[in-house]
Structures are given as C-alpha cells and as structure tokens.
mmCIF file of C-alpha atoms in Angstrom:
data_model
loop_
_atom_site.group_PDB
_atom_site.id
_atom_site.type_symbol
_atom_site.label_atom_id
_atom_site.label_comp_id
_atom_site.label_asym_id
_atom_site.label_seq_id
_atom_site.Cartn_x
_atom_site.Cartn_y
_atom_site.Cartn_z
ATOM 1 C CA UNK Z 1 -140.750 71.101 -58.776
ATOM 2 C CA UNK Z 2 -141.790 73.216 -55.504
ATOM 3 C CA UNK Z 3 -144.581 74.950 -55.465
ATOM 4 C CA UNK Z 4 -144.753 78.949 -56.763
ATOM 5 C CA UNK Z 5 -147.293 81.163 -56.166
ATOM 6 C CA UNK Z 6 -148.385 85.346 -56.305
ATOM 7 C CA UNK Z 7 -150.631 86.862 -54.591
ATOM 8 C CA UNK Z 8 -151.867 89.468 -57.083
ATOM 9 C CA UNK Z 9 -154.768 91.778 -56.316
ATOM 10 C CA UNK Z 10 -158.539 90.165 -57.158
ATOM 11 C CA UNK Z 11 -156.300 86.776 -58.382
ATOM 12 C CA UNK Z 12 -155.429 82.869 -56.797
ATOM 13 C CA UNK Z 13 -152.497 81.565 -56.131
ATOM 14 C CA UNK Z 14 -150.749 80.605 -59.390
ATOM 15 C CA UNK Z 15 -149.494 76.869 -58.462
ATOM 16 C CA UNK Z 16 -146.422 75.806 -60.767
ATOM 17 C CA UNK Z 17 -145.929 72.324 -60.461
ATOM 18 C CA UNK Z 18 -143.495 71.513 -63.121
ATOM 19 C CA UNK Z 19 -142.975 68.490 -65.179
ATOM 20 C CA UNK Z 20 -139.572 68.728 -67.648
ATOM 21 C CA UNK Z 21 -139.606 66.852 -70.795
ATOM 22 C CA UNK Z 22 -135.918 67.295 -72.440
ATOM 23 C CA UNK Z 23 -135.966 66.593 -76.114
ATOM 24 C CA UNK Z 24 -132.928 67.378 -76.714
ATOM 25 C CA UNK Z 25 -123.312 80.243 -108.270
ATOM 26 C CA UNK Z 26 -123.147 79.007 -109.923
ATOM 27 C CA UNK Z 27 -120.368 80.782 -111.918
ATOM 28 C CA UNK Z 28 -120.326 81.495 -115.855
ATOM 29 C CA UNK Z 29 -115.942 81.420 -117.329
ATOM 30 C CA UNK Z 30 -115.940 84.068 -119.138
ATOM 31 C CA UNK Z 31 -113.032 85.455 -121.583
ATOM 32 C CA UNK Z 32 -110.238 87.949 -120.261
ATOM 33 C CA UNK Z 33 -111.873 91.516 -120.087
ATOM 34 C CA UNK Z 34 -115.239 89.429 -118.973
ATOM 35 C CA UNK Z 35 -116.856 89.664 -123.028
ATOM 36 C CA UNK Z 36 -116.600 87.567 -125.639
ATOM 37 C CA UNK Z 37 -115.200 88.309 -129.032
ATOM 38 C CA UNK Z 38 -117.176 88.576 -132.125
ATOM 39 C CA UNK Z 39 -114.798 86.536 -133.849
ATOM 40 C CA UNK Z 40 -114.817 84.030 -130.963
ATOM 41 C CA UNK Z 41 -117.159 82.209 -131.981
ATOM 42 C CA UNK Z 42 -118.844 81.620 -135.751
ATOM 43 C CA UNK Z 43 -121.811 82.315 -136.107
ATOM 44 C CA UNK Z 44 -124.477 79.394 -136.335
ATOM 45 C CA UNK Z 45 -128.325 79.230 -136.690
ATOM 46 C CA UNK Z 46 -128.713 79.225 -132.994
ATOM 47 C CA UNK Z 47 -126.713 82.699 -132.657
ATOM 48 C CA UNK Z 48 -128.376 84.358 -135.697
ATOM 49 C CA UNK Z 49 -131.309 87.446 -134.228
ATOM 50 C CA UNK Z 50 -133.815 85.384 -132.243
ATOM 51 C CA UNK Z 51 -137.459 85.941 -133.572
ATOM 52 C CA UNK Z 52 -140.043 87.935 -131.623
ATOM 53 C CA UNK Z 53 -141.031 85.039 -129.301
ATOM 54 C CA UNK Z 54 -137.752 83.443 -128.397
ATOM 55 C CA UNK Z 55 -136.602 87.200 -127.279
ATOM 56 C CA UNK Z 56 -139.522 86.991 -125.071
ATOM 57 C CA UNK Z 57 -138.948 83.902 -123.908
ATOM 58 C CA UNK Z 58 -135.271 84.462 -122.817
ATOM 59 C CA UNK Z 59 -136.134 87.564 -121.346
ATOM 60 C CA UNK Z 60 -138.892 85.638 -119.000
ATOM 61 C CA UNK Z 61 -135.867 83.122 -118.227
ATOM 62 C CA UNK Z 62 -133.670 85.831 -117.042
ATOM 63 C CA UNK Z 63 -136.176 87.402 -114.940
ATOM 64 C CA UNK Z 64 -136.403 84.493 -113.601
ATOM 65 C CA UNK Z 65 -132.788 83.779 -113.090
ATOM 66 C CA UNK Z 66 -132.393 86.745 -111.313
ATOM 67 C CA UNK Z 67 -135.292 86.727 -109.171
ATOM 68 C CA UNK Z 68 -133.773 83.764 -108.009
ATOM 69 C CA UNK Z 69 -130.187 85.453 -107.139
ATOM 70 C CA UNK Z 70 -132.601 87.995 -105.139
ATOM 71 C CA UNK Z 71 -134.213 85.379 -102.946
ATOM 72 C CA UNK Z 72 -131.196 83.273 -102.259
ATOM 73 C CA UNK Z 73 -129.390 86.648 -101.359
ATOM 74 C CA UNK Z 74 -132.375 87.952 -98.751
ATOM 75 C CA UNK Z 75 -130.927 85.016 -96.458
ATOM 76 C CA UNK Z 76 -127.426 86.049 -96.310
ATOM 77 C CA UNK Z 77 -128.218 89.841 -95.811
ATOM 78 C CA UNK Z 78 -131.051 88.920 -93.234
ATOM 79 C CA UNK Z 79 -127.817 86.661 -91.583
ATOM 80 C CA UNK Z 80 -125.655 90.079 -91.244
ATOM 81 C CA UNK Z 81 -128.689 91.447 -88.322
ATOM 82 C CA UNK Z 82 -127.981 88.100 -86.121
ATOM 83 C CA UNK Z 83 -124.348 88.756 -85.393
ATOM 84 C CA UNK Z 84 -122.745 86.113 -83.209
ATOM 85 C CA UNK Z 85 -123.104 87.587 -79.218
ATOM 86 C CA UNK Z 86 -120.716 87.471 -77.078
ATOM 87 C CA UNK Z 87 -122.491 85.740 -74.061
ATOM 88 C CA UNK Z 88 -124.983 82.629 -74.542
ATOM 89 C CA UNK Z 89 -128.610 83.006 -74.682
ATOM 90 C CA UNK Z 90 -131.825 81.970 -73.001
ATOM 91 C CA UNK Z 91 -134.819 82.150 -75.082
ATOM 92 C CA UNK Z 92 -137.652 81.546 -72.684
ATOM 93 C CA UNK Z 93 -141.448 80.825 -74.358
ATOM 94 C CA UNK Z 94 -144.617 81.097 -72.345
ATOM 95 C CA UNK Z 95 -147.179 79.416 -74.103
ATOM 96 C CA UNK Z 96 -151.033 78.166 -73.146
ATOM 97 C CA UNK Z 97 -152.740 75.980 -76.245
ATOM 98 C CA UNK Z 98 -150.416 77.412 -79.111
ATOM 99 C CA UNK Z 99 -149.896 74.239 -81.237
ATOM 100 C CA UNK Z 100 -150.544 76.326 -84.700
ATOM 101 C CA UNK Z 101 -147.859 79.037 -83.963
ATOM 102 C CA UNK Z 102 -145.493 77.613 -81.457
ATOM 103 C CA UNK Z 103 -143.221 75.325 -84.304
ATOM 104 C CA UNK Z 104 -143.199 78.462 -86.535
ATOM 105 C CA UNK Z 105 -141.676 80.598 -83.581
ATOM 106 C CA UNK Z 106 -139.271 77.999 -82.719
ATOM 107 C CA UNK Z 107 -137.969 77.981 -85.939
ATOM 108 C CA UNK Z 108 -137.112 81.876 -85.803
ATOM 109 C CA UNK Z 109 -135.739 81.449 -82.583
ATOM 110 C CA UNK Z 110 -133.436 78.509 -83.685
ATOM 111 C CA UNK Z 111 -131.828 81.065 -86.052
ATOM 112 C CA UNK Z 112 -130.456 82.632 -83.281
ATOM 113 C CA UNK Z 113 -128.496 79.915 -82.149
ATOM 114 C CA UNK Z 114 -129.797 79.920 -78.937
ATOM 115 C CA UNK Z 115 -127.647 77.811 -76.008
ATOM 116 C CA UNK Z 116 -131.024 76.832 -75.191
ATOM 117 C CA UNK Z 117 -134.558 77.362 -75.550
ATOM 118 C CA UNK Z 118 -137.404 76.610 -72.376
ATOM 119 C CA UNK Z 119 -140.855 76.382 -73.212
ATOM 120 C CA UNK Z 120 -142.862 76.227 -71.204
ATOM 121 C CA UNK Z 121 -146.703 75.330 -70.970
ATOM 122 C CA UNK Z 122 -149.737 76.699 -68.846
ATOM 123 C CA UNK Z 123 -152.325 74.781 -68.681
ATOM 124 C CA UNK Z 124 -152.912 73.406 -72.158
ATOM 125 C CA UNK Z 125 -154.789 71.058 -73.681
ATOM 126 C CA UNK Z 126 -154.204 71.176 -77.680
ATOM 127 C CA UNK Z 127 -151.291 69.055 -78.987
ATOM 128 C CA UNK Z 128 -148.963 72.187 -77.877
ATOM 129 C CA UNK Z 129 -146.717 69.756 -75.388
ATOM 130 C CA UNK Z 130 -146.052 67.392 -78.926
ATOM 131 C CA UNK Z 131 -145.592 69.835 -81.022
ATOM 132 C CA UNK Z 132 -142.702 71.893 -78.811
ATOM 133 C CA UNK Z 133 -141.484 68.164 -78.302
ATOM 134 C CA UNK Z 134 -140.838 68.165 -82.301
ATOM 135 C CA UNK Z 135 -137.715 70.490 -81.675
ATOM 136 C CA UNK Z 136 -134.882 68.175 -80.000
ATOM 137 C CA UNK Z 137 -133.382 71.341 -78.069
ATOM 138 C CA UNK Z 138 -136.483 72.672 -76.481
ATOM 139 C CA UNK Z 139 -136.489 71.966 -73.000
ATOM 140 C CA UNK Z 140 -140.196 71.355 -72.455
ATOM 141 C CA UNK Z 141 -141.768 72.673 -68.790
ATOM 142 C CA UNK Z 142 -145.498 71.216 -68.918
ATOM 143 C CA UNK Z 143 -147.608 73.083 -66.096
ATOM 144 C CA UNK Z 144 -150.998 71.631 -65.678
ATOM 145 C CA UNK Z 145 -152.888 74.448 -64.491
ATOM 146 C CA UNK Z 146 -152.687 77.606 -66.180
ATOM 147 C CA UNK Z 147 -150.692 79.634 -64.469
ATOM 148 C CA UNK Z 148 -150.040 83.099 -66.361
ATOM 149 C CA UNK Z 149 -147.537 84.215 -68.620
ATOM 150 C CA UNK Z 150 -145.884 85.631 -66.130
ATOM 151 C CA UNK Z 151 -145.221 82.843 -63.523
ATOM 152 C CA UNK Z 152 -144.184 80.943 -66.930
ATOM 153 C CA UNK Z 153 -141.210 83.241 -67.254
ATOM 154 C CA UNK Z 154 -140.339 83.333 -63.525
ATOM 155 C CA UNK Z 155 -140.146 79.844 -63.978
ATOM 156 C CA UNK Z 156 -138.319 79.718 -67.506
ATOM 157 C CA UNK Z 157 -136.042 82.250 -65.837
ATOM 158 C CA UNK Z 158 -135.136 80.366 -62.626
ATOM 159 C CA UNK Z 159 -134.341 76.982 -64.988
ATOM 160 C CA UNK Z 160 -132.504 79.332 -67.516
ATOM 161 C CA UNK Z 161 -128.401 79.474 -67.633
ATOM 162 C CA UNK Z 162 -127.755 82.083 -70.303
ATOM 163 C CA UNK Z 163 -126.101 85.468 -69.417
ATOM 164 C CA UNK Z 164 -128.724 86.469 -72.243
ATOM 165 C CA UNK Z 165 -132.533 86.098 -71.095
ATOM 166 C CA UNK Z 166 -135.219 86.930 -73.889
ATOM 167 C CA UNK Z 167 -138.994 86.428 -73.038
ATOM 168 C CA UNK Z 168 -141.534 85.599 -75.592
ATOM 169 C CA UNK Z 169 -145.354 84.611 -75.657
ATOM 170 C CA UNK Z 170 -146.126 80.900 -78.213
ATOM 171 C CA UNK Z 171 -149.159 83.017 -79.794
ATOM 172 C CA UNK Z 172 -146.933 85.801 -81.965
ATOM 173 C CA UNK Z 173 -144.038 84.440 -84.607
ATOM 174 C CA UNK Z 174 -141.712 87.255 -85.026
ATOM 175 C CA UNK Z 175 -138.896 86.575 -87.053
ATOM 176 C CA UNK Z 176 -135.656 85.968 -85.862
ATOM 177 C CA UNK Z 177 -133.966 89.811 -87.261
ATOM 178 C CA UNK Z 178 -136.610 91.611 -84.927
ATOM 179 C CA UNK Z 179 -135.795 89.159 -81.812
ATOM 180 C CA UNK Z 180 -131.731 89.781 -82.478
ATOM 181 C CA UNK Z 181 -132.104 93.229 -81.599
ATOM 182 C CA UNK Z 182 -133.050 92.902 -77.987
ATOM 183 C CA UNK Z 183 -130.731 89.802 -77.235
ATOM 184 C CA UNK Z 184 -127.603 91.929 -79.118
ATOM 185 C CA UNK Z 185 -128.618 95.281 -76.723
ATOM 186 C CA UNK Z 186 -127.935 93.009 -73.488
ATOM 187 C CA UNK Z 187 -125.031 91.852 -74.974
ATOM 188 C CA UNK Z 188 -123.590 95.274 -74.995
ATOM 189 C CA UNK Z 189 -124.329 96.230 -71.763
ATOM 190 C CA UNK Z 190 -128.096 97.272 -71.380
ATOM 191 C CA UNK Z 191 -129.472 95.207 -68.652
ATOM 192 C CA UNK Z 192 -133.583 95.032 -69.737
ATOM 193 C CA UNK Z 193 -134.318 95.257 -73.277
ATOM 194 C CA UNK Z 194 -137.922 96.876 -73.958
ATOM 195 C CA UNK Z 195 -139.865 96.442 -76.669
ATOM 196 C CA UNK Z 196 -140.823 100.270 -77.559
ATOM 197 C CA UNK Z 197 -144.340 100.762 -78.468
ATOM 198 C CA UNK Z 198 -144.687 104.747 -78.037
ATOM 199 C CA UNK Z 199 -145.084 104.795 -81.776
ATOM 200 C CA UNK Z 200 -147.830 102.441 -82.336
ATOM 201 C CA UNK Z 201 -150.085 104.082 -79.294
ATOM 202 C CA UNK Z 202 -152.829 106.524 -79.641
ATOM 203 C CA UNK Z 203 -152.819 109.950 -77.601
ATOM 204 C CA UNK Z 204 -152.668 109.227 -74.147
ATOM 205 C CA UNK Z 205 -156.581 110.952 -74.089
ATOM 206 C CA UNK Z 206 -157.655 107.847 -76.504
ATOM 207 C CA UNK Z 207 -154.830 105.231 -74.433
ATOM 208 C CA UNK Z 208 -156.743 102.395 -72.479
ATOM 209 C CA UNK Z 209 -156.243 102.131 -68.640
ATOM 210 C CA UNK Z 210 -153.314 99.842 -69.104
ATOM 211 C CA UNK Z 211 -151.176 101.876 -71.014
ATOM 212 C CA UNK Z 212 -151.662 105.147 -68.882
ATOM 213 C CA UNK Z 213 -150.384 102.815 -65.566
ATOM 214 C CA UNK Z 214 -147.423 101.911 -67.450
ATOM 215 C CA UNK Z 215 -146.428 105.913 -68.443
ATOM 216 C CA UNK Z 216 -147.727 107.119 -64.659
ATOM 217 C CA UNK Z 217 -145.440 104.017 -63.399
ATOM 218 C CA UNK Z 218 -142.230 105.069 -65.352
ATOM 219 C CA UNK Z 219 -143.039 108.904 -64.682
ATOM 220 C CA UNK Z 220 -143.054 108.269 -60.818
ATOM 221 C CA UNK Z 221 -139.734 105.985 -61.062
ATOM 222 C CA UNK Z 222 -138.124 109.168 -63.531
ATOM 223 C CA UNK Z 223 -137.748 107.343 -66.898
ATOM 224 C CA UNK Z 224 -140.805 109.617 -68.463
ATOM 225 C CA UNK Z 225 -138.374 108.788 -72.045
ATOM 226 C CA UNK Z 226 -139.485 104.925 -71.701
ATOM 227 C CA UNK Z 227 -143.213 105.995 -72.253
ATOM 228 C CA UNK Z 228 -144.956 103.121 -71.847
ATOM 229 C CA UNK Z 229 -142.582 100.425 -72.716
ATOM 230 C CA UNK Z 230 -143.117 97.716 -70.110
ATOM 231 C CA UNK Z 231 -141.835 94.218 -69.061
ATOM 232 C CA UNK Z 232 -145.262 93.369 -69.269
ATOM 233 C CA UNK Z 233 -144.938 93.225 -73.075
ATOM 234 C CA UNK Z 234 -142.450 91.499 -74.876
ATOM 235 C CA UNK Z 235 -140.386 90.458 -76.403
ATOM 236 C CA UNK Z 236 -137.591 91.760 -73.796
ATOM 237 C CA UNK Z 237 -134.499 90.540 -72.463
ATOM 238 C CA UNK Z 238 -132.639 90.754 -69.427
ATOM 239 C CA UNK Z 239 -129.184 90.395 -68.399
ATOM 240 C CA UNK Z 240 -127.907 87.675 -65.876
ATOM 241 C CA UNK Z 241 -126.971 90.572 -63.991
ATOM 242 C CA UNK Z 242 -130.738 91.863 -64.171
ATOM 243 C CA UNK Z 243 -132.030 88.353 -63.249
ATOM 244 C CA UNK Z 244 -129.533 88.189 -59.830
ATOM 245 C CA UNK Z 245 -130.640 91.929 -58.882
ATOM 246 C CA UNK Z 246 -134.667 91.795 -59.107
ATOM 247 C CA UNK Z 247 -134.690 87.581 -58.731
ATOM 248 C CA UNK Z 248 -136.598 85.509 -60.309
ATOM 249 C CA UNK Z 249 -139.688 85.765 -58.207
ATOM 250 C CA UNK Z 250 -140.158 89.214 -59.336
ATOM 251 C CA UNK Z 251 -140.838 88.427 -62.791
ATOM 252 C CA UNK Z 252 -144.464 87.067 -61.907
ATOM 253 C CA UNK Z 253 -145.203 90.826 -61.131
ATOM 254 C CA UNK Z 254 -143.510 92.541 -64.419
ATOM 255 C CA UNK Z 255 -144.374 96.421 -63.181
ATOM 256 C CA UNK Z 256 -142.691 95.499 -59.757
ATOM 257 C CA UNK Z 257 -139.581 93.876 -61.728
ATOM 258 C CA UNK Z 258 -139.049 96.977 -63.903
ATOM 259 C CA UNK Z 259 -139.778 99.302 -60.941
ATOM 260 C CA UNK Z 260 -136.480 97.470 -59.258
ATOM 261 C CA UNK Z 261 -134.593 97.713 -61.936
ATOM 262 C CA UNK Z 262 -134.918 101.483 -61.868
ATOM 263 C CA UNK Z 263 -134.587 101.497 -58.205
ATOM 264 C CA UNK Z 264 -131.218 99.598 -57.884
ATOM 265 C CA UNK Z 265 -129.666 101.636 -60.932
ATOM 266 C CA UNK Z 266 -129.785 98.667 -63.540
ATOM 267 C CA UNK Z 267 -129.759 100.029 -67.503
ATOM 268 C CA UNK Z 268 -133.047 100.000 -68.950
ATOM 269 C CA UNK Z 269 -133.868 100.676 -72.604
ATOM 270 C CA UNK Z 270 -135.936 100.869 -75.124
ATOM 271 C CA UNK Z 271 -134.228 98.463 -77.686
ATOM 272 C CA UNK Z 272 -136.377 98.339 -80.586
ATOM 273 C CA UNK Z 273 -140.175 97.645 -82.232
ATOM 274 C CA UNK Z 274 -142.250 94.565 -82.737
ATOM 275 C CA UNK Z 275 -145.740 95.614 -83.846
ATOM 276 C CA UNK Z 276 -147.115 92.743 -81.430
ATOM 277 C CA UNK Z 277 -151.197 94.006 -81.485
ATOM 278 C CA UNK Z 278 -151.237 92.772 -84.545
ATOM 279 C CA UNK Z 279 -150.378 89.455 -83.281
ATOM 280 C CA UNK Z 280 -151.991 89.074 -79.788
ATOM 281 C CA UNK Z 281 -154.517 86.308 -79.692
ATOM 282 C CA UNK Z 282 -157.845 87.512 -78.889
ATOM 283 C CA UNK Z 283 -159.281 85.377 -76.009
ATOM 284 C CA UNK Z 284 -162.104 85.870 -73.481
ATOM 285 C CA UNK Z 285 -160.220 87.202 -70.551
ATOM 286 C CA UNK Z 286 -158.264 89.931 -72.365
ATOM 287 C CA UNK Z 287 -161.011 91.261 -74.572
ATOM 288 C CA UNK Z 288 -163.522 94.467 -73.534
ATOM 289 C CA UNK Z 289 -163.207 97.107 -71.357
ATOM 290 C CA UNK Z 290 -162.401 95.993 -67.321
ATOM 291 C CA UNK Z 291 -161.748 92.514 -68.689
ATOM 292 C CA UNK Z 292 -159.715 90.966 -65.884
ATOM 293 C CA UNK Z 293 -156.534 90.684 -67.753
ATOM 294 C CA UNK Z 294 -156.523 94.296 -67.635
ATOM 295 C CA UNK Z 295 -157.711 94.201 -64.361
ATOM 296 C CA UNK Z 296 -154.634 92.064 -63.570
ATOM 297 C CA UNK Z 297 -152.523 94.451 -64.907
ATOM 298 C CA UNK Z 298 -153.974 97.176 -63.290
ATOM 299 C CA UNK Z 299 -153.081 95.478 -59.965
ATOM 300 C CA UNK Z 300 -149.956 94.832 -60.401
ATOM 301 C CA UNK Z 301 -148.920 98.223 -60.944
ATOM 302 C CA UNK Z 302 -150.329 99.079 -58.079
ATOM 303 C CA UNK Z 303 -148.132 96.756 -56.377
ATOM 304 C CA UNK Z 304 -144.929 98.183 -57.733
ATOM 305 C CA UNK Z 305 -146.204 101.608 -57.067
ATOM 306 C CA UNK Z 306 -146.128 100.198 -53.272
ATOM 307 C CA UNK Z 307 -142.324 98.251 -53.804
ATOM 308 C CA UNK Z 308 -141.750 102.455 -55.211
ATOM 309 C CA UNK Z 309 -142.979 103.553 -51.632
ATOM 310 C CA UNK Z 310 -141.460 101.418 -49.355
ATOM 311 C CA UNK Z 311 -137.440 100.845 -51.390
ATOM 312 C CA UNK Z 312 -137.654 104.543 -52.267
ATOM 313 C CA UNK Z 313 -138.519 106.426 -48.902
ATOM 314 C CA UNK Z 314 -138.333 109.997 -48.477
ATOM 315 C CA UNK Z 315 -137.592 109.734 -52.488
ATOM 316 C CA UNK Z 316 -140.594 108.903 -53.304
ATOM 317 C CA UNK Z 317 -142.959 110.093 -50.831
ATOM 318 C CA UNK Z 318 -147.043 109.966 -50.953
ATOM 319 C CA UNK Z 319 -146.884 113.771 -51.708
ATOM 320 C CA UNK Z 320 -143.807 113.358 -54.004
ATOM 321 C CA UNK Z 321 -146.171 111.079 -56.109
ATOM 322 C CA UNK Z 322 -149.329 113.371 -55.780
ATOM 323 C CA UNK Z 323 -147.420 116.402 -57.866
ATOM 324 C CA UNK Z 324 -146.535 113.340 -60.435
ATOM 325 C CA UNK Z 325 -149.888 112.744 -60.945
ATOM 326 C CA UNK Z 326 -150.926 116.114 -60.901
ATOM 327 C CA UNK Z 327 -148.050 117.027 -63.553
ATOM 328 C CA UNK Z 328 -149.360 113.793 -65.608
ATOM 329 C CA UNK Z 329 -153.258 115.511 -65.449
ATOM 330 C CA UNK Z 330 -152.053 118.398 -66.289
ATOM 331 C CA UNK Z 331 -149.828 117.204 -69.584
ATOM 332 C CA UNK Z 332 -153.058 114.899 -70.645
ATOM 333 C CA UNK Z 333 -155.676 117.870 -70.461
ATOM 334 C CA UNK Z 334 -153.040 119.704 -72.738
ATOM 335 C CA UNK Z 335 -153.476 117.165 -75.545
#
C-alpha cells in the first residue's frame, strides 16, 4: 500500500501503510363467517365458565400471545425503511480499539445488504482486527499507526467500488433504519448526505469553537440552510459521482471536501438525524476546551476557507468574506 499523508495545521504526517485481510402464524381454521356456533360444539367441563383464576390465567397467556405478534411484527415494519437501492453500496468503518462496539455495528450494517463493507483500523491494539475478522464480508484494512478517522475514510474510499459511499466511526452502533436514510438520499440523486444536527445544538452564543467554523464555513460557501452539518460528522454518504469530483485525497480534510462540493455545484443535503453525542467515545485528545482534536478541526477549516479563496476568486474575495463575518457577528450578538 503506498504511502498517504496530510499536512494539517499543528499535525504529522498521517502514514497509511495498509495491510488487507479479506474474510470474506401460525393460523387458527376457523368456521365460515370466522365464529363458531353455539351448537357447534357440546358443551363439556372444559367449556363450562372458567373460575376466577383460570380467567386470569388465560388472560396472562393472551397477553402474552400477542405481545409476541408485536415483536415478531417490529422486524417486518422496521424492513419497509431499508428499501432495496438502486445502485450498490460501500459502507466504509473507521475504527481505532473498538472491539466492544464494532461486531454490534456490523451487524446493523449487514442489514443493509451492503455489496461490501471496509473496515478499517488505526492504530489499534485491543482484539478489534479479530473481532471485524468474525464477519466473512468485511474487508479488513489494518493500519499500524493511528492515523485519523479521516485518512481511514480516504483510504476506505479509494479501495471502495460502490456507487453508494456511507462513512461511519466503530465507537457508535446506530441501527440499520437510521443508516438507510442517508444511503437511500444518494440513491436518488443527492450527492453528500449530511447528518443534520441543527436540532440537537445549543444557541450559537453557548456553541463550542467547532461548531461556529462549521456554520461560518457553510455561510461563506452560501448554504447558511446546512447550519452546521459537516462531513466531519457522520454518518454521511457520498455519491460515486461525489467521490470522482473532490477525489479521494480530499476526504482526509472533511471541511475542504464539503467546501468542493459546493464549489463544483455537487447536491448537498441534509438527509436526516443520528443523535451521535450521545455515542461519541470520550478519549483524552477530544475532551476539554482547546483539546487538539478540536484544534485539528479548527485547522482544517481554515484550510478549506483557503481552497474557498483560491477555486472561488473574485467570488469569494478577502473583503467578500469580511462582510460574512461581520453579518455572522452581527446575527450572534442578536441572540
């Protein structure tokens, strides 16, 4: 595997030196008119009025009966939200030392029927390689060096042969209905699937540093109606289309990706909400204020502020961005 690498402000290199492992009613007759006749059938101790306890007892059975028509139905009604797609998909997994959740979010993503799933692994060293080895059609991309989340999609991406691309982190299990949603908007035509977390944000006055880059980014590029959905969250899912357009590269710098996407007139949505703060794993780097995932973050928005500069032009001039800024100040001192 050749070597990758990004040079993101305040970070090293990111080597990616690749090794692939490839695992590979019940139904009750009844009489015509559904009922049975009076007269059908004598009538013998064991149809005579059931005492006190027996009613109670066959009214605990058919609680139970039907409780268990409920539970074999929630299946078949959570089978109607992952409608067969048209194209074939990529689910790509970036995981680092995720052995407890990774097998439960494989198994929502095989319920997609997925033409194939790439995992692959930064820098680990739980049982995380073994486990994703447990399902046979996990293609398994161990990277011995942790590399980022982000270089693990690039390189999901560039090994990926789906028309359907949808990024996911090992540490958060979301079930399969809430991952449909963004794999079925690129299969009708939306090229980058967000995952829209406007709702679950406090006023941009309380909003950390990260979330006002991604609003000030989408301001500058025009899409102020994506808030601050980002392709540094996911899940999201791009289109083949998407992936030939920004390349592959692009994805270690998600701001700069989504920036060109904007820039060379690719549809971007929101597509729908996974609650994923709930979920994100709490480690040292990404916890506190100035903590240098945030820090990371930080810089590479300013990088695709400076891809906005140079692609856009006279479009998107240093003054041009100014009176964005200025129009952002003057909308957050309003709150």
């Amino acid at each position: 595997m050749n070597t990758a690498s990004s040079n993101k402000p305040g970070t090293s290199s990111r080597p990616v030196l690749a090794e692939l492992h490839i695992s590979a009613v019940r139904s009750a007759s009844r009489t015509a008119g559904g009922r049975r006749s009076a007269a059908a059938a004598p009538r013998t101790a064991a149809a005579r009025p059931a005492s006190g306890a027996a009613r109670k007892t066959r009214r605990k059975s058919a609680a139970r009966r039907s409780a268990s028509g409920t539970a074999a139905a929630r299946p078949k009604q959570q089978q109607l939200l992952l409608r067969k797609l048209q194209g074939t998909l990529s689910v790509i997994i970036s995981a680092r030392n995720e052995a407890q959740t990774l097998p439960l979010l494989l198994k929502q993503v095989q319920r997609l029927a997925p033409a194939e799933i790439i995992v692959v692994l930064n820098g680990c060293t739980d049982n995380s390689f073994q486990r994703a080895r447990l399902c046979k059609q996990a293609t398994v991309v161990h990277v011995p060096e942790a590399a980022g989340h982000d270089v693990g999609r690039s390189l999901g991406a560039k090994l990926s042969r789906g028309d359907i691309l949808l990024f996911l982190d090992g540490d958060m299990v979301i079930p399969a209905p809430q991952l449909a949603v963004f794999a079925a908007a690129v299969d009708s035509g939306v090229d980058v699937a967000l995952n829209d977390l406007d709702g679950l944000l406090p006023p941009f006055g309380l909003s950390d540093h990260v979330t006002r880059c991604k609003l000030y980014l989408n301001m500058v590029l025009g899409r102020s109606d994506l808030g601050a959905s980002s392709m540094t969250a996911v899940p999201h899912a791009l289109s083949r289309r998407a992936l030939e357009v920004i390349g592959y590269r692009e994805l270690m710098v998600p701001p700069k990706a989504q920036a060109l996407s904007l820039l060379k007139q690719l549809r971007v949505e929101k597509a729908g909400t996974v609650n994923v703060f709930k979920q994100n794993r709490l480690r040292q780097d990404n916890t506190g204020a100035g903590n240098r995932v945030e820090q990371l973050i930080a810089g590479d928005h300013a990088e695709a502020l400076q891809a906005v500069l140079m692609l856009s032009g006279t479009h998107a001039s240093a003054g041009t961005l100014q009176e964005q800024r200025s129009r952002l100040a003057a909308w957050r001192n309003a709150l």
